[in-house]
Short mmCIF file of C-alpha atoms in Angstrom, two decimals:
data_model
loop_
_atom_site.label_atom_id
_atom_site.label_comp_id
_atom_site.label_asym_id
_atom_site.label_seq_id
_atom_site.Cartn_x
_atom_site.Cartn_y
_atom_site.Cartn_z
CA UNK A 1 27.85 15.31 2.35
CA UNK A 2 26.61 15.95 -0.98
CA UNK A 3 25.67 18.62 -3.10
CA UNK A 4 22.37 19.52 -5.44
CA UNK A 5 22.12 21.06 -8.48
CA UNK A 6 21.14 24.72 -5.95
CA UNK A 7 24.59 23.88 -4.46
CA UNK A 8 22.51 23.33 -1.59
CA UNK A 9 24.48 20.70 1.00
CA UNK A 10 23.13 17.51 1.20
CA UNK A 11 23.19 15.23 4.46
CA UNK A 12 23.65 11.84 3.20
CA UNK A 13 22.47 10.13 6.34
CA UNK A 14 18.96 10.98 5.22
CA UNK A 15 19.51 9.43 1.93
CA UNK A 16 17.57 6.30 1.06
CA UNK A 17 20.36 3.29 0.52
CA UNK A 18 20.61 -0.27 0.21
CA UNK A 19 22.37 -1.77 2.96
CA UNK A 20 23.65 -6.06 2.69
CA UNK A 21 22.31 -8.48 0.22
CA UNK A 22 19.99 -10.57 2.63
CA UNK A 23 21.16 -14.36 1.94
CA UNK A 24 19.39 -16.50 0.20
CA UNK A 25 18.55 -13.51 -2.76
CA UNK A 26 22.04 -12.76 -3.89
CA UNK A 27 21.96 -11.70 -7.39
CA UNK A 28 24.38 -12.61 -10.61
CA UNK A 29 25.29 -9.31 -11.47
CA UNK A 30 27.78 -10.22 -14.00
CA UNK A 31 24.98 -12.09 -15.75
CA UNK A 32 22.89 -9.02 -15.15
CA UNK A 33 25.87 -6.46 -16.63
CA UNK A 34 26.65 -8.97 -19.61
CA UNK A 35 22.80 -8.62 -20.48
CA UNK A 36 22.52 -4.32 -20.02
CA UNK A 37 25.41 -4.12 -22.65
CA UNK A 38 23.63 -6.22 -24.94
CA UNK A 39 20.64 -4.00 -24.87
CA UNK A 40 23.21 -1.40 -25.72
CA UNK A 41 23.49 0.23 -22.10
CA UNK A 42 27.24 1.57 -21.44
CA UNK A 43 27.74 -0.08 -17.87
CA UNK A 44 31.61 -0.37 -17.40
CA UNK A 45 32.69 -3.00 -15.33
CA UNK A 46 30.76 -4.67 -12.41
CA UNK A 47 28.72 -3.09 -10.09
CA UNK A 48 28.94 -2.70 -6.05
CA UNK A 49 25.41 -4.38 -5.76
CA UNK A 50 23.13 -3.53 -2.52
CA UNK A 51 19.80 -4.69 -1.62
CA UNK A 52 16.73 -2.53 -0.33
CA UNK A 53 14.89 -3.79 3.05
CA UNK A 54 11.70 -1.81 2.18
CA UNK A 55 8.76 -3.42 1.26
CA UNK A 56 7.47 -7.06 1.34
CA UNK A 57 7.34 -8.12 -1.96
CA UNK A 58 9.35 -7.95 -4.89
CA UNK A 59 13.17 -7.77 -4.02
CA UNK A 60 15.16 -4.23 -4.71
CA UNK A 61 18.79 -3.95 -5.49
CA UNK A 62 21.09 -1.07 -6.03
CA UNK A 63 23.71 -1.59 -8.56
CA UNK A 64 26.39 1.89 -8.31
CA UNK A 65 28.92 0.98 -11.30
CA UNK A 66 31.95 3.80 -10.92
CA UNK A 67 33.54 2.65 -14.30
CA UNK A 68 36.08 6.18 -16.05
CA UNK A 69 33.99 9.29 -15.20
CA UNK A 70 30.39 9.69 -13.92
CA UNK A 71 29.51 5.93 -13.17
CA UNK A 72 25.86 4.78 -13.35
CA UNK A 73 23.76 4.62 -10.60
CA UNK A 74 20.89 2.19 -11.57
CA UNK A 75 18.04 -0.08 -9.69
CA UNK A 76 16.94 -3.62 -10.53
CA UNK A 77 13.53 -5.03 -9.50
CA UNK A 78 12.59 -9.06 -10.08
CA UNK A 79 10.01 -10.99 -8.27
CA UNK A 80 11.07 -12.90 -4.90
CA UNK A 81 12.41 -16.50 -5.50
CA UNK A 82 9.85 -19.52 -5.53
CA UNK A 83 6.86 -17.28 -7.04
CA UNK A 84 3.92 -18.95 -8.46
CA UNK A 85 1.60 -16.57 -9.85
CA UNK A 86 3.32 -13.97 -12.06
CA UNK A 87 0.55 -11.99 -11.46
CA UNK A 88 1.22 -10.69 -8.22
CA UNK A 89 4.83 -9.67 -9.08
CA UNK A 90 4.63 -9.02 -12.60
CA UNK A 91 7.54 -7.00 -13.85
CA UNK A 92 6.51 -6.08 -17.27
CA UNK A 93 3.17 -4.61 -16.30
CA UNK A 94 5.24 -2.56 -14.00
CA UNK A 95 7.81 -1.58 -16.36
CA UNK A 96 4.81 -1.16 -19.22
CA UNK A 97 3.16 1.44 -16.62
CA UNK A 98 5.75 3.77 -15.39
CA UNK A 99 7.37 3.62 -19.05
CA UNK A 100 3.98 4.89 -20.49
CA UNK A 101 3.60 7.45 -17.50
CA UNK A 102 7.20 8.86 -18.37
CA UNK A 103 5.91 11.79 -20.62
CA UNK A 104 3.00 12.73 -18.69
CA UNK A 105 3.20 12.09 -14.79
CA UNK A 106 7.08 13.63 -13.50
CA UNK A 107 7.33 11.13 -10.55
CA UNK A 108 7.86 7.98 -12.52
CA UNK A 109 11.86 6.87 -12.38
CA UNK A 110 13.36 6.61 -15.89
CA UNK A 111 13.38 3.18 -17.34
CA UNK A 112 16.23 1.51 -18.65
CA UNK A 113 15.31 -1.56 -19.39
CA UNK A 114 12.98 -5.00 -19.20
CA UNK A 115 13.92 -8.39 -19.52
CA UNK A 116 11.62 -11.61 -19.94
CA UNK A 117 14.48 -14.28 -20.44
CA UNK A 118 14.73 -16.01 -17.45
CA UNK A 119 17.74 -18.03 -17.61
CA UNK A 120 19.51 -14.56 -17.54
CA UNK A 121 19.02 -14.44 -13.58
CA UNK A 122 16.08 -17.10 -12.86
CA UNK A 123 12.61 -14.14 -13.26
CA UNK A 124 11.83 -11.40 -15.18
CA UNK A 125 13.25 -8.69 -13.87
CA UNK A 126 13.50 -4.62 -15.23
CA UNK A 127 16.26 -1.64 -14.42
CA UNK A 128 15.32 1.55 -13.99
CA UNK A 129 17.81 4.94 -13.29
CA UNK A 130 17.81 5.45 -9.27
CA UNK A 131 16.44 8.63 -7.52
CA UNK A 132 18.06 10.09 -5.06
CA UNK A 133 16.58 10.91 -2.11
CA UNK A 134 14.52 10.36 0.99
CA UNK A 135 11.61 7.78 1.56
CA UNK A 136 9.27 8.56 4.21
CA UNK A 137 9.04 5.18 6.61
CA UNK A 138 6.99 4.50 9.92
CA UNK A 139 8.82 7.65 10.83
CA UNK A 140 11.46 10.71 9.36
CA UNK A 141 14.50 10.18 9.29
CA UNK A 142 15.89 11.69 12.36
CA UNK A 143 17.92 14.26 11.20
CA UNK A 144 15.31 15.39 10.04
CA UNK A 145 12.60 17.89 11.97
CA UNK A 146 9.96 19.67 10.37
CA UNK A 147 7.75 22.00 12.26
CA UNK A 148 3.82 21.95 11.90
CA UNK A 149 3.71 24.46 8.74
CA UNK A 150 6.60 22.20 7.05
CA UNK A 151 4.88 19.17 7.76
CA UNK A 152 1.30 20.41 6.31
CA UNK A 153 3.42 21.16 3.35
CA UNK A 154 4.42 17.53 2.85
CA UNK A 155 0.76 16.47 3.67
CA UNK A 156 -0.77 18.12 0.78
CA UNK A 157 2.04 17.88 -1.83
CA UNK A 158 1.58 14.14 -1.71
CA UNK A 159 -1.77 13.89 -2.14
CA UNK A 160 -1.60 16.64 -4.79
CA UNK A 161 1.26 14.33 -6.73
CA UNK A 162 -2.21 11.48 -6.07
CA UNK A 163 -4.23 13.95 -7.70
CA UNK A 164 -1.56 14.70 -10.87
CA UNK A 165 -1.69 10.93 -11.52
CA UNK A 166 -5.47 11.26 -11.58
CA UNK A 167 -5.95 13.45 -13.95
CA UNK A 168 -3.25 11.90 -16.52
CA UNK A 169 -5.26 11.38 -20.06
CA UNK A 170 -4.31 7.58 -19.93
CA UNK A 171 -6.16 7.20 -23.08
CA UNK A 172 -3.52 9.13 -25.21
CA UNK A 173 -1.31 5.89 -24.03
CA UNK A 174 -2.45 3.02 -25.80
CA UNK A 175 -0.11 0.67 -23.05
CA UNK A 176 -2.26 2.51 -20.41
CA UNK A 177 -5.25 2.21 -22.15
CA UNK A 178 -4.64 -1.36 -22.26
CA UNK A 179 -4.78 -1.71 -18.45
CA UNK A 180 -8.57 -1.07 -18.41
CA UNK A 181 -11.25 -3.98 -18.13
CA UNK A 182 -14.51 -1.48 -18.67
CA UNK A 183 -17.32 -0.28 -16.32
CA UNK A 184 -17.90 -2.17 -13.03
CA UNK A 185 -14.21 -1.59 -10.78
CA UNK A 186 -15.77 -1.03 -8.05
CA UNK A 187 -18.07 -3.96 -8.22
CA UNK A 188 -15.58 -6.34 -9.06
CA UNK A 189 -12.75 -5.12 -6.25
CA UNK A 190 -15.71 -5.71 -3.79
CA UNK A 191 -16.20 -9.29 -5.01
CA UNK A 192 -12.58 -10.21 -5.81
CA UNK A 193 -11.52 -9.16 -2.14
CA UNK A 194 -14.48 -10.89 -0.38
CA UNK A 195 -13.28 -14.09 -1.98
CA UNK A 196 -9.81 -13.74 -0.98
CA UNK A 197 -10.60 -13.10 2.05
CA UNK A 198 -12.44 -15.71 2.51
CA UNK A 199 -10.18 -17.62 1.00
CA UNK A 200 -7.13 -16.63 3.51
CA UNK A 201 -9.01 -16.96 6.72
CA UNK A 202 -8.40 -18.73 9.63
CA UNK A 203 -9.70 -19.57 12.97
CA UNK A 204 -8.61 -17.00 14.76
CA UNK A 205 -9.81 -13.83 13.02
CA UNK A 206 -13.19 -12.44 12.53
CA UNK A 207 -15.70 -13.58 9.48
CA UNK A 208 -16.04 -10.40 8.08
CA UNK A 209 -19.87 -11.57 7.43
CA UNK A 210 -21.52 -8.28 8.09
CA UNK A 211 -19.18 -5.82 6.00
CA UNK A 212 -18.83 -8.04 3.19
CA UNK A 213 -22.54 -7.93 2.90
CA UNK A 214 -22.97 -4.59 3.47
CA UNK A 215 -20.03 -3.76 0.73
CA UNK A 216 -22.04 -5.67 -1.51
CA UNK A 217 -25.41 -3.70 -0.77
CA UNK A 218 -23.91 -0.38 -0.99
CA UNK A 219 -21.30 -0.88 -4.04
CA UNK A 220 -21.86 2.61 -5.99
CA UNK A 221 -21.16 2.99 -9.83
CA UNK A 222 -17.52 3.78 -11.27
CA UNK A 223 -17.22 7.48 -10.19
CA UNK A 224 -14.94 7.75 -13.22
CA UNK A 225 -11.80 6.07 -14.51
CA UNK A 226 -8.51 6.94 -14.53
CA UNK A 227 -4.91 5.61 -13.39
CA UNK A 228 -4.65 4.70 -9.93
CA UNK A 229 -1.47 3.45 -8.46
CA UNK A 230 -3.40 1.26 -5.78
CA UNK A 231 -0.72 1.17 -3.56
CA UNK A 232 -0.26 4.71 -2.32
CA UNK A 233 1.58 5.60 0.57
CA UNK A 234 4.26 8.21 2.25
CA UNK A 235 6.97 4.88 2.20
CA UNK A 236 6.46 4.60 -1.80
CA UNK A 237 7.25 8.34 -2.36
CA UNK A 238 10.72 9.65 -2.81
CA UNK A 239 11.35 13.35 -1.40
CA UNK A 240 13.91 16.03 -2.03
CA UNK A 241 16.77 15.86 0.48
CA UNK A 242 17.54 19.13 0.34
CA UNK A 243 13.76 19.67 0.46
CA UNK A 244 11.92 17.08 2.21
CA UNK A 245 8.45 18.77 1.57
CA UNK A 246 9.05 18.32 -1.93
CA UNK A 247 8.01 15.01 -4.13
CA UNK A 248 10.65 14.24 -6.46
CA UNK A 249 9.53 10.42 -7.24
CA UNK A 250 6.82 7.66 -6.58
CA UNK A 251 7.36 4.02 -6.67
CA UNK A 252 6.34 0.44 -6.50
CA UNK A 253 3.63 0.62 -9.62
CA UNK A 254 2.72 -3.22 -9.41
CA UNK A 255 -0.87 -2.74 -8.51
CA UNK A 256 -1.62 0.13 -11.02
CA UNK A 257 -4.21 0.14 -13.31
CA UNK A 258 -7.57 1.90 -14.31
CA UNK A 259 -10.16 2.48 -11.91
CA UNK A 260 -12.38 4.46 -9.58
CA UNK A 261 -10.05 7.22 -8.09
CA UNK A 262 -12.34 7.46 -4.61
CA UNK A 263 -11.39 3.56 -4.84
CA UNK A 264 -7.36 4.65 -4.56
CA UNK A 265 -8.07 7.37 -1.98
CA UNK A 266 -10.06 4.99 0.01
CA UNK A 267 -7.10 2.63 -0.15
CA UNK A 268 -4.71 5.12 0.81
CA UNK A 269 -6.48 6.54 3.60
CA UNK A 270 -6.95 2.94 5.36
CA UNK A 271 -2.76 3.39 6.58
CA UNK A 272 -3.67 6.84 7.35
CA UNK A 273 -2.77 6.69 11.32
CA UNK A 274 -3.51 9.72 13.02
CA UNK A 275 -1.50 10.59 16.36
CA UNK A 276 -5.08 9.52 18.53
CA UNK A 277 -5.88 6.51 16.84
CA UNK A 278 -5.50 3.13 19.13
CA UNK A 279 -2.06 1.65 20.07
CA UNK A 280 -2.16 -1.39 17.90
CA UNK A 281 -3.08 0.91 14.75
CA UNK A 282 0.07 3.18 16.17
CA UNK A 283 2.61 0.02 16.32
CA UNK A 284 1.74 -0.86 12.50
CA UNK A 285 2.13 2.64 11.65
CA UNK A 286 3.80 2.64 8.29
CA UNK A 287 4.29 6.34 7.36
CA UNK A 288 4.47 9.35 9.70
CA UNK A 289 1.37 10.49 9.44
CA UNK A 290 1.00 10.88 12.91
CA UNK A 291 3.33 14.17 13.06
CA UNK A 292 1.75 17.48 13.82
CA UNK A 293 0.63 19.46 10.87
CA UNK A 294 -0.80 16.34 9.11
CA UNK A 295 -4.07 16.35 7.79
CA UNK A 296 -6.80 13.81 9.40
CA UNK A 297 -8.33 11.47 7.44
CA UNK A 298 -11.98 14.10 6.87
CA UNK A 299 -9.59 16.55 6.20
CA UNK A 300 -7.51 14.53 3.03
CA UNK A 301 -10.86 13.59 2.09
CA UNK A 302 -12.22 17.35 2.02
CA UNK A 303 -9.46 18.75 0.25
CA UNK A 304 -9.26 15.91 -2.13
CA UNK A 305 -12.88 16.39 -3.26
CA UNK A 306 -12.19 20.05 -3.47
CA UNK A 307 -9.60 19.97 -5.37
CA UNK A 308 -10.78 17.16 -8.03
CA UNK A 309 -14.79 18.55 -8.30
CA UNK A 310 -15.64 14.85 -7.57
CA UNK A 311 -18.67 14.43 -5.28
CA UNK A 312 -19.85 11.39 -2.71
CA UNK A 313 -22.90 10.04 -2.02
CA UNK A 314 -21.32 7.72 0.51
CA UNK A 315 -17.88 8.33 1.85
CA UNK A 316 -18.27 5.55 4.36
CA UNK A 317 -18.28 2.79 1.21
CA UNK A 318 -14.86 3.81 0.26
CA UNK A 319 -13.59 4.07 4.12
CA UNK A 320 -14.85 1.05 4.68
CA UNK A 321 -13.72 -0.68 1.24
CA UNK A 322 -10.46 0.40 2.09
CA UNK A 323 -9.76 -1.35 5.44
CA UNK A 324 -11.54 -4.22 4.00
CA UNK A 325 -9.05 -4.76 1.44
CA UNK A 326 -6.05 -3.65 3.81
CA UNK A 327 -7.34 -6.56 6.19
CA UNK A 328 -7.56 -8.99 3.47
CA UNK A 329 -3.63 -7.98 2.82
CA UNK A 330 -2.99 -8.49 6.20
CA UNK A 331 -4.75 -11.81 6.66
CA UNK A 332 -3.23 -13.20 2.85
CA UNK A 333 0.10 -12.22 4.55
CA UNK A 334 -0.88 -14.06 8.07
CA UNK A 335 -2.28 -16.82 6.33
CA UNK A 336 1.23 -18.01 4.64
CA UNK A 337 3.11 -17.88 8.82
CA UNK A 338 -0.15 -19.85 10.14
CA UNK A 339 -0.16 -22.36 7.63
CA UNK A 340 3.95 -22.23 8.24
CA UNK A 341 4.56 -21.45 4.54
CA UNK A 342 6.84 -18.30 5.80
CA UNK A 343 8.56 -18.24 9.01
CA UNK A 344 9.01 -14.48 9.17
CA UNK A 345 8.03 -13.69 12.84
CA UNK A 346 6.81 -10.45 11.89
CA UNK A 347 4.04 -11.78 11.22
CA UNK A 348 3.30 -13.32 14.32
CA UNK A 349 0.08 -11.54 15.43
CA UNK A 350 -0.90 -9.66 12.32
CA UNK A 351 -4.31 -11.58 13.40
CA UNK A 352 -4.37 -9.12 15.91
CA UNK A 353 -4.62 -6.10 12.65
CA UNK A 354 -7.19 -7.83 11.63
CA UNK A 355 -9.51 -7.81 14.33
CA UNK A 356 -9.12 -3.97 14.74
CA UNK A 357 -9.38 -3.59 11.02
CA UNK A 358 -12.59 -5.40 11.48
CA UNK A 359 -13.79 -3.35 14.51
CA UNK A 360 -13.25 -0.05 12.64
CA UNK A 361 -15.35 -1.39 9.50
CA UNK A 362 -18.16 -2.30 11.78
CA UNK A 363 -17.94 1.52 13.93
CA UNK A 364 -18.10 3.19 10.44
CA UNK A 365 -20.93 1.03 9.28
CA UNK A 366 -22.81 1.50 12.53
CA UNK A 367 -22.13 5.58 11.94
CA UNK A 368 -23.24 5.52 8.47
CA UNK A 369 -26.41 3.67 9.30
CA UNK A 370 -27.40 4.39 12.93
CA UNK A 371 -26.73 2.29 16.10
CA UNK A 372 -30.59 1.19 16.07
CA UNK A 373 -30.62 0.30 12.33
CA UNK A 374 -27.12 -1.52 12.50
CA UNK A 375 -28.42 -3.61 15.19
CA UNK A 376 -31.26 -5.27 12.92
CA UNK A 377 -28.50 -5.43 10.23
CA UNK A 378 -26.74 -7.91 12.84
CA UNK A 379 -29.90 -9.93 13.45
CA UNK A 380 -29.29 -11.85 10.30
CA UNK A 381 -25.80 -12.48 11.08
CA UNK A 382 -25.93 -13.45 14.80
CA UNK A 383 -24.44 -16.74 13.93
CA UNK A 384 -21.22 -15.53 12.48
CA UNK A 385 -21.35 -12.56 15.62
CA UNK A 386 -21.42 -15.21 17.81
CA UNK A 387 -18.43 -16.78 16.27
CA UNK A 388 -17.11 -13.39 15.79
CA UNK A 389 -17.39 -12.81 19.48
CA UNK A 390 -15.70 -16.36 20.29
CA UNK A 391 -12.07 -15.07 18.09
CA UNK A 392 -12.25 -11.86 20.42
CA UNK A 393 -12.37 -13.59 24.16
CA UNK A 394 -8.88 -15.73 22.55
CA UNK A 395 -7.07 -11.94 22.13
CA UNK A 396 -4.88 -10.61 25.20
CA UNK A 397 -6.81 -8.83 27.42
CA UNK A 398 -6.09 -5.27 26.57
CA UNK A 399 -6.02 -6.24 23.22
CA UNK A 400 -9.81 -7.21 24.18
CA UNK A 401 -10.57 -3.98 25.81
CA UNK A 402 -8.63 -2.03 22.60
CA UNK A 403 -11.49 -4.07 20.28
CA UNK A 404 -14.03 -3.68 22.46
CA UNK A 405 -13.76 -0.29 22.89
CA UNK A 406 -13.82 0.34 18.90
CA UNK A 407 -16.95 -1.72 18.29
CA UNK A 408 -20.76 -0.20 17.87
CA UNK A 409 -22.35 -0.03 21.54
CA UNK A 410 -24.88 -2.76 21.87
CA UNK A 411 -22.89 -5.38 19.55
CA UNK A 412 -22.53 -8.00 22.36
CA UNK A 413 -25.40 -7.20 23.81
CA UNK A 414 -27.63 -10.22 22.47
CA UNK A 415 -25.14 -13.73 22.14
CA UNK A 416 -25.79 -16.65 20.28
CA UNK A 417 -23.98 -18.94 22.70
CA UNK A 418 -25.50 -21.57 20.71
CA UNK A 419 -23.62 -20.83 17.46
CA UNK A 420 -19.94 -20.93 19.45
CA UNK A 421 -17.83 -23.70 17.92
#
C-alpha cells in the first residue's frame, strides 16, 4: 500500500506499472544512465528498467533508480526499432510540446530531458519524471467501482482537462506557435486522410467513395485554432489513485499541434462506445466509456459547446470526420498484417472495424441529409456500392447482419451486379 500527500492509503494494485521488457526492445540503460549524468541529472547507479504494454506505437519504459535516499522514478520514450519516417514517432516534437505546455496546461509530465544522438541507444529518445497513478483502459481497474454520480464525475473532468488545453494562449509560446501551418486544418486533414486511406486499402474493406466525397463537399472553415492533442482518450489520461475522478496527467502528445478544436472533439468522440452501441464496436472498446453515469456522445457534444461558446453549423462533418480518420488508423494498421509486414495477430480482422466504421459514416450522412436525398447522392457512386456491397457478402454472417443493420434503409436496394469484380 502506499500513501499520498492527504495520508490517504493508496492500493497499489490500481497503480499503472510496467511489467517485462518484451524481447526484441531491450534497452541499454547503462548507456542511457551514462548519458542523464552528462546532462547533469543525479541518477545514482543503474536502474530496475520495465517496459509499458499500452499503446501501439512508440515503446515506454520505466526506469525506478533507488540509489542513497529518495531514488528517481523516471520514464523514457524512443520510437519502435526499424522506423522509417521520423515523422510518425518524432520525439522532439513531443518533448518540444509538453515542455512548452509545462507553465500553462497542469497535466503535462515534467521533462527531464531530450536526446538526438543516436548512437547513444540507436533513436532519439526523451525522459520525462513519471506520474503516479491510474490509466483508464478498455475497462477500470477492478478494484475499483464507482457508482453512477462518481462516474459522471470522471466523464466531465476529462473533457473539461480537453477544454483547459483548448483554451491555452499557445501564442505566448513561440515552440507552440511554431506548430501552426495557417488557415485551412480542416481542409487539409480531409485531404491528407482521404489519400492515406486510399493509399492503405485493400480488397477486402469498403472504398470509402461516398464519405470521402461528401467530406470534401461539406469541409467548413477553421472554427478557430488552438492546441489540440489529436489523440485524446480515457487510456492517455492519468487519474488520482486515491481519487480516480480526478485528472492528475495526460499523455502521448505525438500528434499535437494547432488546429480546429471541433476537429479534436470529433476525433475523440469516434472511440466514444456507449453501453448500446453494436458488439464489434463493444469488443474494440478502448476506454470505459460504456459504464453508467457516462455521458453519450450528444451529450459530450452539448456540454462541450456549452461550455466553450463555440457554435456548429454541422455536427455531422466532425462525427463523421472523426470515424473517417479512426478507420484510416485502423486500415494503415491492417494494411502492414495483410501485406505480412507485422505478424501481430491482433490485427487479424481489424478489416472487420472498418466496415462498421464505414457503415456508421454512411447512417450519419444519410441522417444529416435525408434517406431520399442520400439515395441520389449514391447514384453517382453505384459502381464503387456495388463493389462496396461485394467486401460485405465476404464478412461472417452476423458480422453481415451487424453491417447491415447499421447501414441507411434502401442502400442495397438498387445493385450494380455489373460493376462486381
Amino acid at each position: 500500500m502506499a500513501t499520498d500527500n492527504n495520508n490517504t492509503t493508496v492500493n497499489n494494485k490500481v497503480l499503472d506499472k510496467g511489467g517485462p521488457v518484451r524481447e526484441g526492445e531491450a534497452l541499454d540503460a547503462q548507456a542511457v544512465s551514462d548519458w542523464l549524468r552528462a546532462q547533469g541529472v543525479d541518477v545514482k547507479g543503474e536502474p530496475t528498467v520495465t517496459q509499458f504494454s499500452g499503446g501501439a506505437s512508440n515503446w515506454t519504459y520505466r526506469l525506478q533508480y533507488s540509489g542513497d535516499g529518495e531514488g528517481q522514478d523516471l520514464i523514457l520514450r524512443r520510437p519502435p526499432k526499424g522506423t522509417k519516417a521520423k515523422s510518425a514517432h518524432d520525439m522532439v516534437r513531443e518533448y518540444t510540446v509538453q515542455n512548452a505546455l509545462m507553465d500553462a496546461y497542469p497535466y503535462v509530465p515534467k521533462m527531464v530531458a531530450l536526446c538526438t544522438d543516436e548512437d547513444v541507444i540507436g533513436a532519439d529518445f526523451y525522459v520525462m519524471e513519471r506520474m503516479e497513478g491510474i490509466i483508464p483502459r478498455a475497462n477500470l481497474p477492478k478494484e475499483i467501482e464507482l457508482n453512477p454520480t462518481q462516474t459522471r464525475k470522471l466523464c466531465t473532468n476529462v473533457i473539461d482537462a480537453l477544454i483547459e488545453l483548448h483554451q491555452v494562449d499557445y501564442q505566448q509560446h513561440p515552440d507552440l506557435v511554431a506548430l501552426g501551418r495557417g488557415d485551412g486544418y480542416c481542409e487539409r486533414q480531409v485531404s491528407g486522410w482521404d489519400k492515406r486511406y486510399v493509399k492503405a486499402k485493400t480488397p477486402n474493406v469498403p472504398s470509402f467513395a461516398l464519405v470521402r466525397q461528401w467530406l470534401g463537399k461539406h469541409t467548413p472553415a477553421d472554427s478557430t485554432t488552438c492546441v489540440i492533442h489529436n489523440d485524446w482518450r480515457f487510456d492517455n489520461v492519468i487519474l488520482d489513485a486515491a481519487d480516480p475522478t480526478k485528472v492528475i496527467g495526460v499523455l502521448d502528445w505525438e500528434m499535437a499541434t494547432l488546429g480546429d478544436p471541433l476537429m479534436d472533439l470529433g476525433s475523440a468522440l469516434a472511440y466514444w462506445i456507449e453501453a448500446d452501441d453494436n458488439i464489434i464496436m463493444q469488443q474494440s472498446r478502448r476506454q470505459p466509456t460504456h459504464l453508467e453515469g457516462m455521458m453519450t456522445r450528444d451529450e459530450v457534444v452539448e456540454y462541450y459547446l456549452e461550455r466553450t461558446g463555440l457554435e456548429i453549423e454541422n455536427w455531422t462533418f466532425y462525427e463523421v470526420f472523426g470515424l473517417f480518420r479512426l478507420a484510416g488508423i485502423v486500415q494503415q494498421i491492417y494494411y502492414r498484417y495483410y501485406h505480412k509486414q507485422t505478424q501481430n495477430s491482433a490485427f487479424k480482422n481489424f478489416w472487420i472495424i472498418v466496415h462498421v466504421l464505414h457503415a456508421k459514416c454512411l447512417k450519419l450522412i444519410a441522417k444529416h441529409e435525408g434517406d431520399a436525398l442520400f439515395m441520389t447522392h449514391v447514384q453517382p457512386h453505384l459502381q464503387d456500392m456495388g463493389v462496396d456491397a461485394a467486401t460485405i457478402e465476404q464478412l461472417p454472417s452476423p458480422v453481415q447482419n451487424v453491417i447491415k443493420g447499421i447501414l441507411p434503409k434502401g442502400y442495397f436496394d438498387q445493385k450494380a451486379n455489373s460493376s462486381e469484380k
